Tab-separated table of C-alpha atoms in Angstrom:
chain	number	residue	atom	x	y	z
A	1	UNK	CA	-19.794	-2.055	-32.593
A	2	UNK	CA	-21.337	0.800	-30.597
A	3	UNK	CA	-23.389	3.620	-32.039
A	4	UNK	CA	-21.566	6.917	-32.545
A	5	UNK	CA	-21.801	9.047	-29.412
A	6	UNK	CA	-23.152	12.586	-29.428
A	7	UNK	CA	-19.988	14.745	-29.724
A	8	UNK	CA	-21.204	17.037	-26.947
A	9	UNK	CA	-21.529	14.056	-24.571
A	10	UNK	CA	-17.992	12.962	-25.476
A	11	UNK	CA	-16.655	16.480	-24.882
A	12	UNK	CA	-18.454	16.700	-21.527
A	13	UNK	CA	-17.112	13.357	-20.409
A	14	UNK	CA	-13.546	14.263	-21.337
A	15	UNK	CA	-13.811	17.580	-19.496
A	16	UNK	CA	-15.332	15.996	-16.379
A	17	UNK	CA	-12.822	13.115	-16.337
A	18	UNK	CA	-9.897	15.548	-16.687
A	19	UNK	CA	-11.297	17.740	-13.890
A	20	UNK	CA	-11.804	14.650	-11.699
A	21	UNK	CA	-8.160	13.645	-12.149
A	22	UNK	CA	-6.935	17.180	-11.367
A	23	UNK	CA	-9.082	17.446	-8.226
A	24	UNK	CA	-8.135	13.975	-6.989
A	25	UNK	CA	-4.434	14.637	-7.569
A	26	UNK	CA	-4.416	18.043	-5.879
A	27	UNK	CA	-6.879	17.713	-2.997
A	28	UNK	CA	-7.802	14.044	-2.762
A	29	UNK	CA	-11.208	12.497	-2.293
A	30	UNK	CA	-12.399	15.292	0.008
A	31	UNK	CA	-11.892	17.790	-2.834
A	32	UNK	CA	-14.144	15.909	-5.228
A	33	UNK	CA	-17.488	17.723	-5.090
A	34	UNK	CA	-20.020	18.495	-7.814
A	35	UNK	CA	-19.520	22.248	-7.309
A	36	UNK	CA	-15.757	22.001	-7.809
A	37	UNK	CA	-16.169	19.613	-10.745
A	38	UNK	CA	-18.513	22.100	-12.424
A	39	UNK	CA	-16.057	24.974	-11.852
A	40	UNK	CA	-13.044	22.975	-13.040
A	41	UNK	CA	-14.680	21.331	-16.067
A	42	UNK	CA	-17.046	24.034	-17.346
A	43	UNK	CA	-19.820	21.401	-17.415
A	44	UNK	CA	-23.051	22.349	-15.645
A	45	UNK	CA	-23.860	20.906	-12.242
A	46	UNK	CA	-27.147	19.459	-13.531
A	47	UNK	CA	-25.318	17.565	-16.299
A	48	UNK	CA	-22.790	16.214	-13.765
A	49	UNK	CA	-25.582	15.129	-11.398
A	50	UNK	CA	-27.423	13.432	-14.255
A	51	UNK	CA	-24.474	11.521	-15.782
A	52	UNK	CA	-22.363	10.874	-12.671
A	53	UNK	CA	-24.692	10.583	-9.672
A	54	UNK	CA	-22.014	8.515	-7.872
A	55	UNK	CA	-18.727	10.405	-7.444
A	56	UNK	CA	-16.953	7.207	-6.378
A	57	UNK	CA	-17.848	5.524	-9.655
A	58	UNK	CA	-16.743	8.693	-11.476
A	59	UNK	CA	-13.354	8.610	-9.683
A	60	UNK	CA	-12.801	4.991	-10.726
A	61	UNK	CA	-13.935	5.629	-14.324
A	62	UNK	CA	-11.643	8.653	-14.625
A	63	UNK	CA	-8.772	6.676	-13.131
A	64	UNK	CA	-9.329	3.916	-15.687
A	65	UNK	CA	-8.789	6.577	-18.359
A	66	UNK	CA	-5.451	7.533	-16.761
A	67	UNK	CA	-4.594	3.849	-16.398
A	68	UNK	CA	-5.221	3.179	-20.069
A	69	UNK	CA	-4.176	6.453	-21.602
A	70	UNK	CA	-0.798	5.109	-22.761
A	71	UNK	CA	-1.080	1.388	-23.435
A	72	UNK	CA	2.566	0.395	-23.759
A	73	UNK	CA	1.823	-3.325	-23.842
A	74	UNK	CA	1.564	-4.810	-27.313
A	75	UNK	CA	-1.618	-6.763	-27.997
A	76	UNK	CA	0.303	-9.991	-28.660
A	77	UNK	CA	2.055	-11.651	-25.715
A	78	UNK	CA	5.795	-12.185	-26.331
A	79	UNK	CA	6.618	-15.771	-27.282
A	80	UNK	CA	8.885	-16.360	-24.259
A	81	UNK	CA	7.111	-16.275	-20.864
A	82	UNK	CA	10.318	-14.927	-19.276
A	83	UNK	CA	10.235	-11.988	-21.703
A	84	UNK	CA	6.494	-11.487	-21.156
A	85	UNK	CA	7.112	-11.263	-17.395
A	86	UNK	CA	9.906	-8.722	-17.877
A	87	UNK	CA	7.680	-6.569	-20.102
A	88	UNK	CA	4.827	-6.826	-17.625
A	89	UNK	CA	7.069	-5.664	-14.756
A	90	UNK	CA	8.503	-2.823	-16.822
A	91	UNK	CA	5.054	-1.605	-17.848
A	92	UNK	CA	3.794	-1.866	-14.268
A	93	UNK	CA	6.786	0.127	-12.973
A	94	UNK	CA	6.201	2.798	-15.614
A	95	UNK	CA	2.573	3.212	-14.547
A	96	UNK	CA	3.385	3.352	-10.843
A	97	UNK	CA	6.193	5.880	-11.436
A	98	UNK	CA	3.623	8.337	-12.837
A	99	UNK	CA	2.930	10.702	-9.895
A	100	UNK	CA	-0.679	11.341	-10.900
A	101	UNK	CA	-1.336	7.624	-11.255
A	102	UNK	CA	0.232	6.819	-7.868
A	103	UNK	CA	-1.489	9.678	-6.014
A	104	UNK	CA	-4.932	8.829	-7.335
A	105	UNK	CA	-4.413	5.106	-6.787
A	106	UNK	CA	-3.615	5.882	-3.132
A	107	UNK	CA	-6.732	8.040	-2.822
A	108	UNK	CA	-8.889	5.279	-4.262
A	109	UNK	CA	-7.386	2.646	-1.947
A	110	UNK	CA	-7.815	4.907	1.085
A	111	UNK	CA	-11.408	5.686	0.092
A	112	UNK	CA	-12.077	1.936	-0.058
A	113	UNK	CA	-11.077	1.620	3.596
A	114	UNK	CA	-13.737	4.107	4.595
A	115	UNK	CA	-16.594	3.118	2.293
A	116	UNK	CA	-17.396	-0.569	1.597
A	117	UNK	CA	-19.688	0.267	-1.347
A	118	UNK	CA	-16.875	2.189	-2.962
A	119	UNK	CA	-14.449	-0.638	-2.171
A	120	UNK	CA	-16.458	-2.937	-4.437
A	121	UNK	CA	-16.005	-0.455	-7.287
A	122	UNK	CA	-12.303	-0.130	-6.664
A	123	UNK	CA	-11.719	-3.906	-6.562
A	124	UNK	CA	-12.219	-4.038	-10.333
A	125	UNK	CA	-9.102	-1.939	-10.877
A	126	UNK	CA	-6.941	-4.557	-9.213
A	127	UNK	CA	-8.751	-7.371	-10.991
A	128	UNK	CA	-7.563	-5.897	-14.256
A	129	UNK	CA	-3.941	-5.661	-13.088
A	130	UNK	CA	-4.171	-9.193	-11.684
A	131	UNK	CA	-5.684	-10.626	-14.846
A	132	UNK	CA	-2.775	-9.377	-16.943
A	133	UNK	CA	-0.273	-10.926	-14.514
A	134	UNK	CA	-2.304	-14.160	-14.484
A	135	UNK	CA	-2.208	-14.338	-18.283
A	136	UNK	CA	1.602	-14.205	-18.177
A	137	UNK	CA	1.699	-16.911	-15.492
A	138	UNK	CA	-0.741	-19.221	-17.298
A	139	UNK	CA	1.236	-18.955	-20.529
A	140	UNK	CA	4.428	-19.756	-18.599
A	141	UNK	CA	2.969	-22.794	-16.824
A	142	UNK	CA	1.269	-24.081	-19.997
A	143	UNK	CA	4.501	-23.933	-22.018
A	144	UNK	CA	6.521	-25.588	-19.248
A	145	UNK	CA	8.698	-22.495	-18.793
A	146	UNK	CA	7.434	-22.091	-15.191
A	147	UNK	CA	6.771	-24.800	-12.597
A	148	UNK	CA	3.411	-26.362	-13.473
A	149	UNK	CA	2.578	-26.672	-9.741
A	150	UNK	CA	2.946	-22.889	-9.279
A	151	UNK	CA	0.137	-21.357	-7.154
A	152	UNK	CA	-0.967	-18.510	-9.436
A	153	UNK	CA	-2.621	-16.445	-6.690
A	154	UNK	CA	0.564	-16.463	-4.622
A	155	UNK	CA	2.603	-15.791	-7.745
A	156	UNK	CA	0.532	-12.706	-8.622
A	157	UNK	CA	1.136	-11.366	-5.115
A	158	UNK	CA	4.881	-11.969	-5.525
A	159	UNK	CA	4.770	-10.038	-8.824
A	160	UNK	CA	2.816	-6.968	-7.736
A	161	UNK	CA	3.486	-6.501	-4.008
A	162	UNK	CA	7.181	-5.435	-4.048
A	163	UNK	CA	6.631	-2.495	-6.422
A	164	UNK	CA	3.374	-1.432	-4.743
A	165	UNK	CA	5.165	-1.355	-1.390
A	166	UNK	CA	8.223	0.453	-2.731
A	167	UNK	CA	6.281	3.033	-4.692
A	168	UNK	CA	3.007	3.628	-2.822
A	169	UNK	CA	4.197	3.173	0.749
A	170	UNK	CA	7.909	4.090	0.603
A	171	UNK	CA	7.286	6.633	-2.207
A	172	UNK	CA	10.426	5.554	-4.099
A	173	UNK	CA	10.716	5.506	-7.857
A	174	UNK	CA	11.073	2.087	-9.420
A	175	UNK	CA	14.247	1.860	-11.491
A	176	UNK	CA	15.169	-0.404	-14.408
A	177	UNK	CA	17.577	-2.101	-11.980
A	178	UNK	CA	14.639	-2.811	-9.629
A	179	UNK	CA	12.721	-4.307	-12.561
A	180	UNK	CA	15.604	-6.607	-13.525
A	181	UNK	CA	16.283	-7.676	-9.927
A	182	UNK	CA	12.649	-8.578	-9.269
A	183	UNK	CA	12.474	-10.353	-12.633
A	184	UNK	CA	15.509	-12.502	-11.735
A	185	UNK	CA	14.078	-13.310	-8.273
A	186	UNK	CA	10.702	-14.258	-9.721
A	187	UNK	CA	12.241	-16.553	-12.364
A	188	UNK	CA	14.005	-18.475	-9.577
A	189	UNK	CA	10.826	-18.605	-7.494
A	190	UNK	CA	8.680	-19.711	-10.443
A	191	UNK	CA	11.103	-22.555	-11.273
A	192	UNK	CA	12.013	-21.029	-14.633
A	193	UNK	CA	14.274	-23.143	-16.839
A	194	UNK	CA	16.069	-19.963	-17.871
A	195	UNK	CA	16.938	-19.178	-14.220
A	196	UNK	CA	18.193	-22.750	-13.746
A	197	UNK	CA	20.268	-22.580	-16.922
A	198	UNK	CA	21.962	-19.334	-15.892
A	199	UNK	CA	22.674	-20.712	-12.386
A	200	UNK	CA	24.298	-23.947	-13.637
B	1	UNK	CA	14.140	10.215	33.677
B	2	UNK	CA	11.598	12.927	32.843
B	3	UNK	CA	9.916	15.256	35.289
B	4	UNK	CA	6.376	14.301	36.325
B	5	UNK	CA	3.865	15.845	33.928
B	6	UNK	CA	1.003	18.082	35.065
B	7	UNK	CA	-1.978	15.653	35.329
B	8	UNK	CA	-4.205	18.104	33.458
B	9	UNK	CA	-1.767	18.142	30.534
B	10	UNK	CA	-1.729	14.333	30.515
B	11	UNK	CA	-5.545	14.201	30.559
B	12	UNK	CA	-5.776	16.749	27.731
B	13	UNK	CA	-3.280	14.843	25.635
B	14	UNK	CA	-5.116	11.553	26.098
B	15	UNK	CA	-8.450	13.164	25.201
B	16	UNK	CA	-7.040	14.873	22.110
B	17	UNK	CA	-5.190	11.729	20.923
B	18	UNK	CA	-8.348	9.624	21.353
B	19	UNK	CA	-10.424	12.193	19.451
B	20	UNK	CA	-7.774	12.322	16.710
B	21	UNK	CA	-7.949	8.536	16.274
B	22	UNK	CA	-11.764	8.577	16.165
B	23	UNK	CA	-11.861	11.399	13.593
B	24	UNK	CA	-9.164	9.831	11.417
B	25	UNK	CA	-10.878	6.440	11.501
B	26	UNK	CA	-14.338	7.771	10.697
B	27	UNK	CA	-13.744	10.658	8.301
B	28	UNK	CA	-10.070	10.538	7.329
B	29	UNK	CA	-7.617	13.391	7.095
B	30	UNK	CA	-10.222	15.824	5.771
B	31	UNK	CA	-12.215	15.387	8.998
B	32	UNK	CA	-9.299	16.402	11.215
B	33	UNK	CA	-9.951	20.063	12.099
B	34	UNK	CA	-9.360	21.978	15.326
B	35	UNK	CA	-13.103	22.664	15.675
B	36	UNK	CA	-13.998	18.994	15.436
B	37	UNK	CA	-11.142	18.004	17.735
B	38	UNK	CA	-12.384	20.470	20.356
B	39	UNK	CA	-15.955	19.115	20.073
B	40	UNK	CA	-14.863	15.480	20.212
B	41	UNK	CA	-12.268	15.825	22.989
B	42	UNK	CA	-13.784	18.492	25.252
B	43	UNK	CA	-10.420	20.316	25.164
B	44	UNK	CA	-10.579	24.009	24.245
B	45	UNK	CA	-9.561	25.172	20.786
B	46	UNK	CA	-6.943	27.519	22.258
B	47	UNK	CA	-5.282	24.620	24.105
B	48	UNK	CA	-5.291	22.511	20.940
B	49	UNK	CA	-3.800	25.358	18.892
B	50	UNK	CA	-1.109	25.916	21.523
B	51	UNK	CA	-0.033	22.282	21.995
B	52	UNK	CA	-0.675	20.868	18.517
B	53	UNK	CA	-0.161	23.660	15.995
B	54	UNK	CA	0.584	21.013	13.318
B	55	UNK	CA	-2.323	18.592	12.794
B	56	UNK	CA	-0.113	16.306	10.706
B	57	UNK	CA	2.316	15.884	13.598
B	58	UNK	CA	-0.664	15.316	15.905
B	59	UNK	CA	-2.001	12.560	13.602
B	60	UNK	CA	1.357	10.783	13.622
B	61	UNK	CA	1.767	11.161	17.415
B	62	UNK	CA	-1.742	9.814	18.042
B	63	UNK	CA	-1.103	6.949	15.635
B	64	UNK	CA	2.097	6.063	17.514
B	65	UNK	CA	-0.066	5.675	20.636
B	66	UNK	CA	-2.348	3.231	18.776
B	67	UNK	CA	0.706	1.490	17.340
B	68	UNK	CA	2.218	0.995	20.772
B	69	UNK	CA	-0.899	0.581	22.857
B	70	UNK	CA	-0.532	-3.221	23.088
B	71	UNK	CA	3.152	-4.132	22.909
B	72	UNK	CA	2.943	-7.879	22.341
B	73	UNK	CA	6.661	-8.243	21.697
B	74	UNK	CA	8.720	-9.237	24.710
B	75	UNK	CA	11.679	-6.993	25.436
B	76	UNK	CA	14.149	-9.852	24.977
B	77	UNK	CA	14.600	-11.253	21.471
B	78	UNK	CA	13.953	-15.009	21.292
B	79	UNK	CA	17.177	-17.014	21.239
B	80	UNK	CA	16.469	-18.582	17.823
B	81	UNK	CA	16.383	-16.109	14.897
B	82	UNK	CA	13.818	-18.340	13.154
B	83	UNK	CA	11.514	-17.986	16.184
B	84	UNK	CA	12.177	-14.250	16.414
B	85	UNK	CA	11.135	-13.886	12.758
B	86	UNK	CA	7.937	-15.871	13.349
B	87	UNK	CA	7.040	-13.717	16.375
B	88	UNK	CA	7.779	-10.559	14.432
B	89	UNK	CA	5.487	-11.653	11.570
B	90	UNK	CA	2.724	-12.662	13.970
B	91	UNK	CA	2.889	-9.353	15.840
B	92	UNK	CA	2.934	-7.414	12.565
B	93	UNK	CA	-0.116	-9.345	11.290
B	94	UNK	CA	-1.957	-8.657	14.544
B	95	UNK	CA	-1.343	-4.910	14.250
B	96	UNK	CA	-2.363	-4.780	10.580
B	97	UNK	CA	-5.535	-6.818	11.274
B	98	UNK	CA	-6.756	-4.066	13.632
B	99	UNK	CA	-9.225	-2.057	11.504
B	100	UNK	CA	-8.471	1.246	13.237
B	101	UNK	CA	-4.731	0.727	12.794
B	102	UNK	CA	-5.085	-0.166	9.108
B	103	UNK	CA	-7.509	2.664	8.311
B	104	UNK	CA	-5.365	5.327	9.951
B	105	UNK	CA	-2.168	3.928	8.454
B	106	UNK	CA	-3.789	4.276	5.006
B	107	UNK	CA	-4.835	7.854	5.763
B	108	UNK	CA	-1.313	8.737	6.847
B	109	UNK	CA	0.250	7.146	3.760
B	110	UNK	CA	-2.234	8.888	1.473
B	111	UNK	CA	-1.610	12.245	3.206
B	112	UNK	CA	2.110	11.741	2.584
B	113	UNK	CA	1.469	11.600	-1.144
B	114	UNK	CA	-0.173	15.001	-1.073
B	115	UNK	CA	2.071	16.845	1.389
B	116	UNK	CA	5.863	16.401	1.298
B	117	UNK	CA	6.339	18.075	4.712
B	118	UNK	CA	3.918	15.615	6.240
B	119	UNK	CA	5.632	12.749	4.400
B	120	UNK	CA	8.821	13.446	6.340
B	121	UNK	CA	6.881	13.041	9.602
B	122	UNK	CA	5.253	9.854	8.423
B	123	UNK	CA	8.548	8.261	7.324
B	124	UNK	CA	9.497	7.798	10.987
B	125	UNK	CA	6.606	5.359	11.470
B	126	UNK	CA	8.071	3.005	8.902
B	127	UNK	CA	11.584	3.478	10.254
B	128	UNK	CA	10.371	2.019	13.540
B	129	UNK	CA	8.779	-1.008	11.852
B	130	UNK	CA	11.897	-1.463	9.706
B	131	UNK	CA	14.265	-1.188	12.661
B	132	UNK	CA	12.512	-4.045	14.459
B	133	UNK	CA	12.726	-6.238	11.349
B	134	UNK	CA	16.380	-5.252	10.878
B	135	UNK	CA	17.180	-6.293	14.473
B	136	UNK	CA	15.783	-9.767	13.744
B	137	UNK	CA	17.816	-9.981	10.511
B	138	UNK	CA	21.066	-8.802	12.111
B	139	UNK	CA	20.736	-11.310	14.931
B	140	UNK	CA	20.094	-14.062	12.367
B	141	UNK	CA	23.069	-13.131	10.184
B	142	UNK	CA	25.392	-12.662	13.206
B	143	UNK	CA	24.554	-16.096	14.615
B	144	UNK	CA	24.954	-17.794	11.233
B	145	UNK	CA	21.289	-18.832	11.152
B	146	UNK	CA	20.698	-16.691	8.025
B	147	UNK	CA	22.984	-16.238	5.022
B	148	UNK	CA	25.695	-13.746	6.040
B	149	UNK	CA	25.592	-12.190	2.555
B	150	UNK	CA	21.885	-11.350	2.926
B	151	UNK	CA	21.000	-7.817	1.757
B	152	UNK	CA	19.115	-6.526	4.796
B	153	UNK	CA	17.259	-3.774	2.946
B	154	UNK	CA	15.904	-6.252	0.413
B	155	UNK	CA	15.144	-8.703	3.216
B	156	UNK	CA	13.090	-6.112	5.139
B	157	UNK	CA	11.061	-5.468	1.994
B	158	UNK	CA	10.470	-9.218	1.605
B	159	UNK	CA	9.275	-9.350	5.233
B	160	UNK	CA	6.859	-6.405	5.256
B	161	UNK	CA	5.578	-6.025	1.680
B	162	UNK	CA	3.383	-9.180	1.345
B	163	UNK	CA	1.244	-8.396	4.405
B	164	UNK	CA	1.024	-4.670	3.617
B	165	UNK	CA	-0.201	-5.520	0.120
B	166	UNK	CA	-2.658	-8.177	1.294
B	167	UNK	CA	-4.091	-6.095	4.126
B	168	UNK	CA	-3.895	-2.448	3.036
B	169	UNK	CA	-4.463	-2.847	-0.688
B	170	UNK	CA	-6.498	-6.069	-0.964
B	171	UNK	CA	-8.184	-5.454	2.440
B	172	UNK	CA	-7.877	-9.137	3.450
B	173	UNK	CA	-7.288	-10.283	7.004
B	174	UNK	CA	-3.936	-11.950	7.606
B	175	UNK	CA	-4.404	-15.455	8.992
B	176	UNK	CA	-2.095	-17.630	11.091
B	177	UNK	CA	-1.718	-19.767	7.960
B	178	UNK	CA	-0.514	-16.674	6.045
B	179	UNK	CA	2.010	-16.005	8.819
B	180	UNK	CA	3.379	-19.564	8.705
B	181	UNK	CA	3.525	-19.646	4.894
B	182	UNK	CA	5.429	-16.363	4.673
B	183	UNK	CA	7.727	-17.500	7.492
B	184	UNK	CA	8.587	-20.718	5.621
B	185	UNK	CA	9.200	-18.796	2.353
B	186	UNK	CA	11.437	-16.262	4.094
B	187	UNK	CA	13.521	-18.955	5.813
B	188	UNK	CA	14.251	-20.492	2.409
B	189	UNK	CA	15.053	-17.097	0.917
B	190	UNK	CA	17.289	-16.095	3.841
B	191	UNK	CA	19.278	-19.344	3.559
B	192	UNK	CA	18.141	-20.549	6.983
B	193	UNK	CA	19.760	-23.779	8.192
B	194	UNK	CA	16.375	-24.773	9.643
B	195	UNK	CA	14.737	-24.508	6.191
B	196	UNK	CA	17.576	-26.567	4.661
B	197	UNK	CA	17.292	-29.213	7.384
B	198	UNK	CA	13.538	-29.607	6.895
B	199	UNK	CA	13.973	-29.834	3.093
B	200	UNK	CA	16.626	-32.577	3.254
């Protein structure tokens, strides 16, 4: 339980986060300056300097808000690992299909290539995505639905890399057909009993 | 056969391309201005304006020089499609492992998200990479080494997406072990006789 936050601090943070997202989406990292943030948010420069001395950390924090603004995933994992994987892929596709999400994610990745300190900040974003995929995989291996010898690091890469490539690099939208095709491929690769049943 | 180029034009182009690469690698797209190019290349602003009115097209042209500066691939395709695929993967890993290549590729992809006109320019870079992978796949399907029902668009994605994800997004180096692992996985997926022989 955290203490109630000063409403003015909450209002400032919301305004600055929203301005950060707008600036990142329209002009990229180079457009993210304290002067522009102050203009776009209505929050004073001194307040921005005091609360967000590191604009890289601010970009990541604001992105996390976008990332989590519409949590479609239920808190409970579906009983069937195959279903949990399908829901994970569908939710991931939905996030990536959001233009603001994809544009800012690209900016953050590109920034990481230029600034190692920032790259450490940005790594946490992928850790979160990976940890949700890992939870699905662990549940599947534990229940015997997926091959118990499955290498989970390789499996996470197989889950996330096709959509990241298609969306971020090829700039295509991910369709429900794409989701179902990847799901079917992954079930085969993960040694799913369901995939074996449907093939026999 | 093209006419011999004025040596001064050649020298200017080389100087401007080299300066473009340096600016893109160190400061990204936002650092690519005619003033900075003139300072870094020693070529006059008026010459730069005249020859490269579009800095996006200049970035792509300069990147193509980096892309092609060390053509490791022999002109003749290896006789065995399995070997051709391994050489393709190894060459692709080598290019992606180059920090300058990877940094500028990220900048170009990120620019594409912000500027649709530029995105059309940048698409040609991936067409070239895809066309080389497609040539390997067509040779493999034609010779019967790979499944003749293989969907070549899906197969290209399976070839290029794991390394792009690992290198551009996770910022890991691609090792020879990575190359051999992906090669073995792809042979299985493409229905290679070699993969079936080694499994039996």
